[in-house]
Amino acid sequence: MEPWSLESRGDPLAVAGSQPNQVGGNRGSWTLEKMSRQVVRSSKFRHVFGQPAKADQCYEDVRVSQTTWDSGFCAVNPKFVALICEASGGGAFLVLPLGKTGRVDKNVPLVCGHTAPVLDIAWCPHNDNVIASGSEDCTVMVWEIPDGGLTLPLREPVVTLEGHTKRVGIVAWHPTAQNVLLSAGCDNVILVWDVGTGVAVLTLGPDVHPDTIYSVDWSRDGALICTSCRDKRVRIIEPRKGTVVAEKDRPHEGTRPVHAVFVSEGKILTTGFSRMSERQVALWDTKHLEEPLSLQELDTSSGVLLPFFDPDTNIVYLCGKGDSSIRYFEITSEAPFLHYLSMFSSKESQRGMGYMPKRGLEVNKCEIARFYKLHERKCEPIAMTVPRKSDLFQEDLYPPTAGPDPALTAEEWLGGRDAGPLLISLKDGYVPPKSRELRVNRGLDSTRSRKAAPEASGTPSSDAVSRLEEEMGKLQATVQELQKRLDRLEETIQVK
């Protein structure tokens, strides 16, 4: 009989030291009974592995922001990758078409309308050309990116949302209602905006969060939000009523920041630190927050863990800023609820992380997730893949997923309606639609920055001038390309 060969990739028995420890037992001790239980449990995601992109498929020579803030600094959708970068004279972020890999020109046009560093960015789930940004200049700006990317610097947003009195560190779009955007600032205030009118329609003041807000996450249907705060409490809030539905004091005993996200039905997942500064992950039933369903210790690193949850596969990925690894767990409806799957490791640490929506993945390669890892001067895609021999569409890996169309209007959601996302099949692949203009009702705008409002005299607005400049830039590029072709043809004729 051949001796056993235990590989660390995908095998939970490979190295006991790399396994998270289940609190409540002897740390690091693995009995035969425990090991056999691990072997018996079967999962189609047990052997998921991470594959970094080749060098020519990365985005090289980008200057990632040095700002100390616990956000991903990167946002991705099926059309574009956006990342917060270093910029002189204010805040800026870079937007590139997904296919524009390789070395990035140092003079590439940026989105540069903020007057202070950008802290968070988020793509609209219902329009792949619209992105929101929050900044230290206390404003939230919503931008429209043309198909093909920028040819000139973009300085004028579609709308500027002003209402915070301190820096804005979190922006998050409603998952199913059109043009509904949430922002959280260091003034301990959460504002919910109707981007179509530029008005803050809901406010959760310092009476709800008495200290800095660390994280905010929408439920899948957008009926609730889950927040973590510096006062060591995790809250589940009905934003339209402004009421706290449930809260948990000290989900983790440590003093470092806690992050919380909604996962499968009726549960939330939190990441934090123990009193001994060990990093932890915990799963909670929102109806019974007295004790966690599962609490596991991971390691003693100092970076805050950012959780990314995939509702289609019930897998949660944990990415720590400053780490060089991505851990992933599967959530089930039966004890012990949270199952460690494996860990992707690389040599270089990550400064931030972006997460691709399911409709942007390559289903013919059994890719179930894709991350965009930020290095100091590079953005590197990492594909999470289930090893399968067949090239056919794997229906068990790709159930119907959230599509790009909103289920509700902002008015319907504000009126009390809730709806889950409109689902689409990925069997025939997904083709991003062409750019759809973000409609803004300027006549109802009472809080929009004057920069974004049209001139009453009838002269062209700065937005219109910016669009004309972009069109002129595209025309110039087309003319230059045609001239190059003519030159090549003339050279060919002369040679003949």
PDB file of N, CA, C and O in Angstrom, residues 478-492:
ATOM      1  N   THR A 478      -9.454  58.314 -33.399  1.00  0.00           N
ATOM      2  CA  THR A 478      -9.851  57.610 -34.625  1.00  0.00           C
ATOM      3  C   THR A 478      -9.092  58.141 -35.831  1.00  0.00           C
ATOM      4  O   THR A 478      -8.603  57.379 -36.677  1.00  0.00           O
ATOM      5  N   VAL A 479      -8.958  59.477 -35.921  1.00  0.00           N
ATOM      6  CA  VAL A 479      -8.234  60.095 -37.039  1.00  0.00           C
ATOM      7  C   VAL A 479      -6.775  59.653 -37.021  1.00  0.00           C
ATOM      8  O   VAL A 479      -6.185  59.324 -38.067  1.00  0.00           O
ATOM      9  N   GLN A 480      -6.168  59.624 -35.838  1.00  0.00           N
ATOM     10  CA  GLN A 480      -4.774  59.204 -35.734  1.00  0.00           C
ATOM     11  C   GLN A 480      -4.602  57.755 -36.177  1.00  0.00           C
ATOM     12  O   GLN A 480      -3.631  57.413 -36.856  1.00  0.00           O
ATOM     13  N   GLU A 481      -5.548  56.898 -35.793  1.00  0.00           N
ATOM     14  CA  GLU A 481      -5.474  55.503 -36.183  1.00  0.00           C
ATOM     15  C   GLU A 481      -5.601  55.346 -37.699  1.00  0.00           C
ATOM     16  O   GLU A 481      -4.876  54.568 -38.327  1.00  0.00           O
ATOM     17  N   LEU A 482      -6.546  56.096 -38.285  1.00  0.00           N
ATOM     18  CA  LEU A 482      -6.712  56.054 -39.741  1.00  0.00           C
ATOM     19  C   LEU A 482      -5.459  56.557 -40.460  1.00  0.00           C
ATOM     20  O   LEU A 482      -5.061  56.026 -41.497  1.00  0.00           O
ATOM     21  N   GLN A 483      -4.835  57.591 -39.912  1.00  0.00           N
ATOM     22  CA  GLN A 483      -3.617  58.123 -40.515  1.00  0.00           C
ATOM     23  C   GLN A 483      -2.505  57.078 -40.479  1.00  0.00           C
ATOM     24  O   GLN A 483      -1.741  56.922 -41.444  1.00  0.00           O
ATOM     25  N   LYS A 484      -2.410  56.340 -39.368  1.00  0.00           N
ATOM     26  CA  LYS A 484      -1.399  55.287 -39.268  1.00  0.00           C
ATOM     27  C   LYS A 484      -1.641  54.213 -40.327  1.00  0.00           C
ATOM     28  O   LYS A 484      -0.704  53.697 -40.940  1.00  0.00           O
ATOM     29  N   ARG A 485      -2.917  53.863 -40.522  1.00  0.00           N
ATOM     30  CA  ARG A 485      -3.242  52.852 -41.534  1.00  0.00           C
ATOM     31  C   ARG A 485      -2.846  53.327 -42.934  1.00  0.00           C
ATOM     32  O   ARG A 485      -2.304  52.555 -43.741  1.00  0.00           O
ATOM     33  N   LEU A 486      -3.134  54.599 -43.225  1.00  0.00           N
ATOM     34  CA  LEU A 486      -2.761  55.156 -44.525  1.00  0.00           C
ATOM     35  C   LEU A 486      -1.250  55.133 -44.728  1.00  0.00           C
ATOM     36  O   LEU A 486      -0.749  54.797 -45.808  1.00  0.00           O
ATOM     37  N   ASP A 487      -0.521  55.475 -43.655  1.00  0.00           N
ATOM     38  CA  ASP A 487       0.939  55.463 -43.751  1.00  0.00           C
ATOM     39  C   ASP A 487       1.457  54.057 -44.048  1.00  0.00           C
ATOM     40  O   ASP A 487       2.375  53.862 -44.859  1.00  0.00           O
ATOM     41  N   ARG A 488       0.853  53.047 -43.373  1.00  0.00           N
ATOM     42  CA  ARG A 488       1.276  51.667 -43.600  1.00  0.00           C
ATOM     43  C   ARG A 488       0.964  51.227 -45.029  1.00  0.00           C
ATOM     44  O   ARG A 488       1.754  50.524 -45.672  1.00  0.00           O
ATOM     45  N   LEU A 489      -0.214  51.631 -45.542  1.00  0.00           N
ATOM     46  CA  LEU A 489      -0.576  51.291 -46.919  1.00  0.00           C
ATOM     47  C   LEU A 489       0.390  51.914 -47.921  1.00  0.00           C
ATOM     48  O   LEU A 489       0.810  51.286 -48.894  1.00  0.00           O
ATOM     49  N   GLU A 490       0.761  53.183 -47.694  1.00  0.00           N
ATOM     50  CA  GLU A 490       1.692  53.857 -48.584  1.00  0.00           C
ATOM     51  C   GLU A 490       3.057  53.164 -48.580  1.00  0.00           C
ATOM     52  O   GLU A 490       3.688  52.995 -49.632  1.00  0.00           O
ATOM     53  N   GLU A 491       3.501  52.742 -47.380  1.00  0.00           N
ATOM     54  CA  GLU A 491       4.776  52.039 -47.287  1.00  0.00           C
ATOM     55  C   GLU A 491       4.730  50.725 -48.058  1.00  0.00           C
ATOM     56  O   GLU A 491       5.667  50.346 -48.770  1.00  0.00           O
ATOM     57  N   THR A 492       3.572  50.012 -47.917  1.00  0.00           N
ATOM     58  CA  THR A 492       3.416  48.733 -48.628  1.00  0.00           C
ATOM     59  C   THR A 492       3.455  48.937 -50.128  1.00  0.00           C
ATOM     60  O   THR A 492       4.104  48.160 -50.882  1.00  0.00           O
TER      61      THR A 492
END
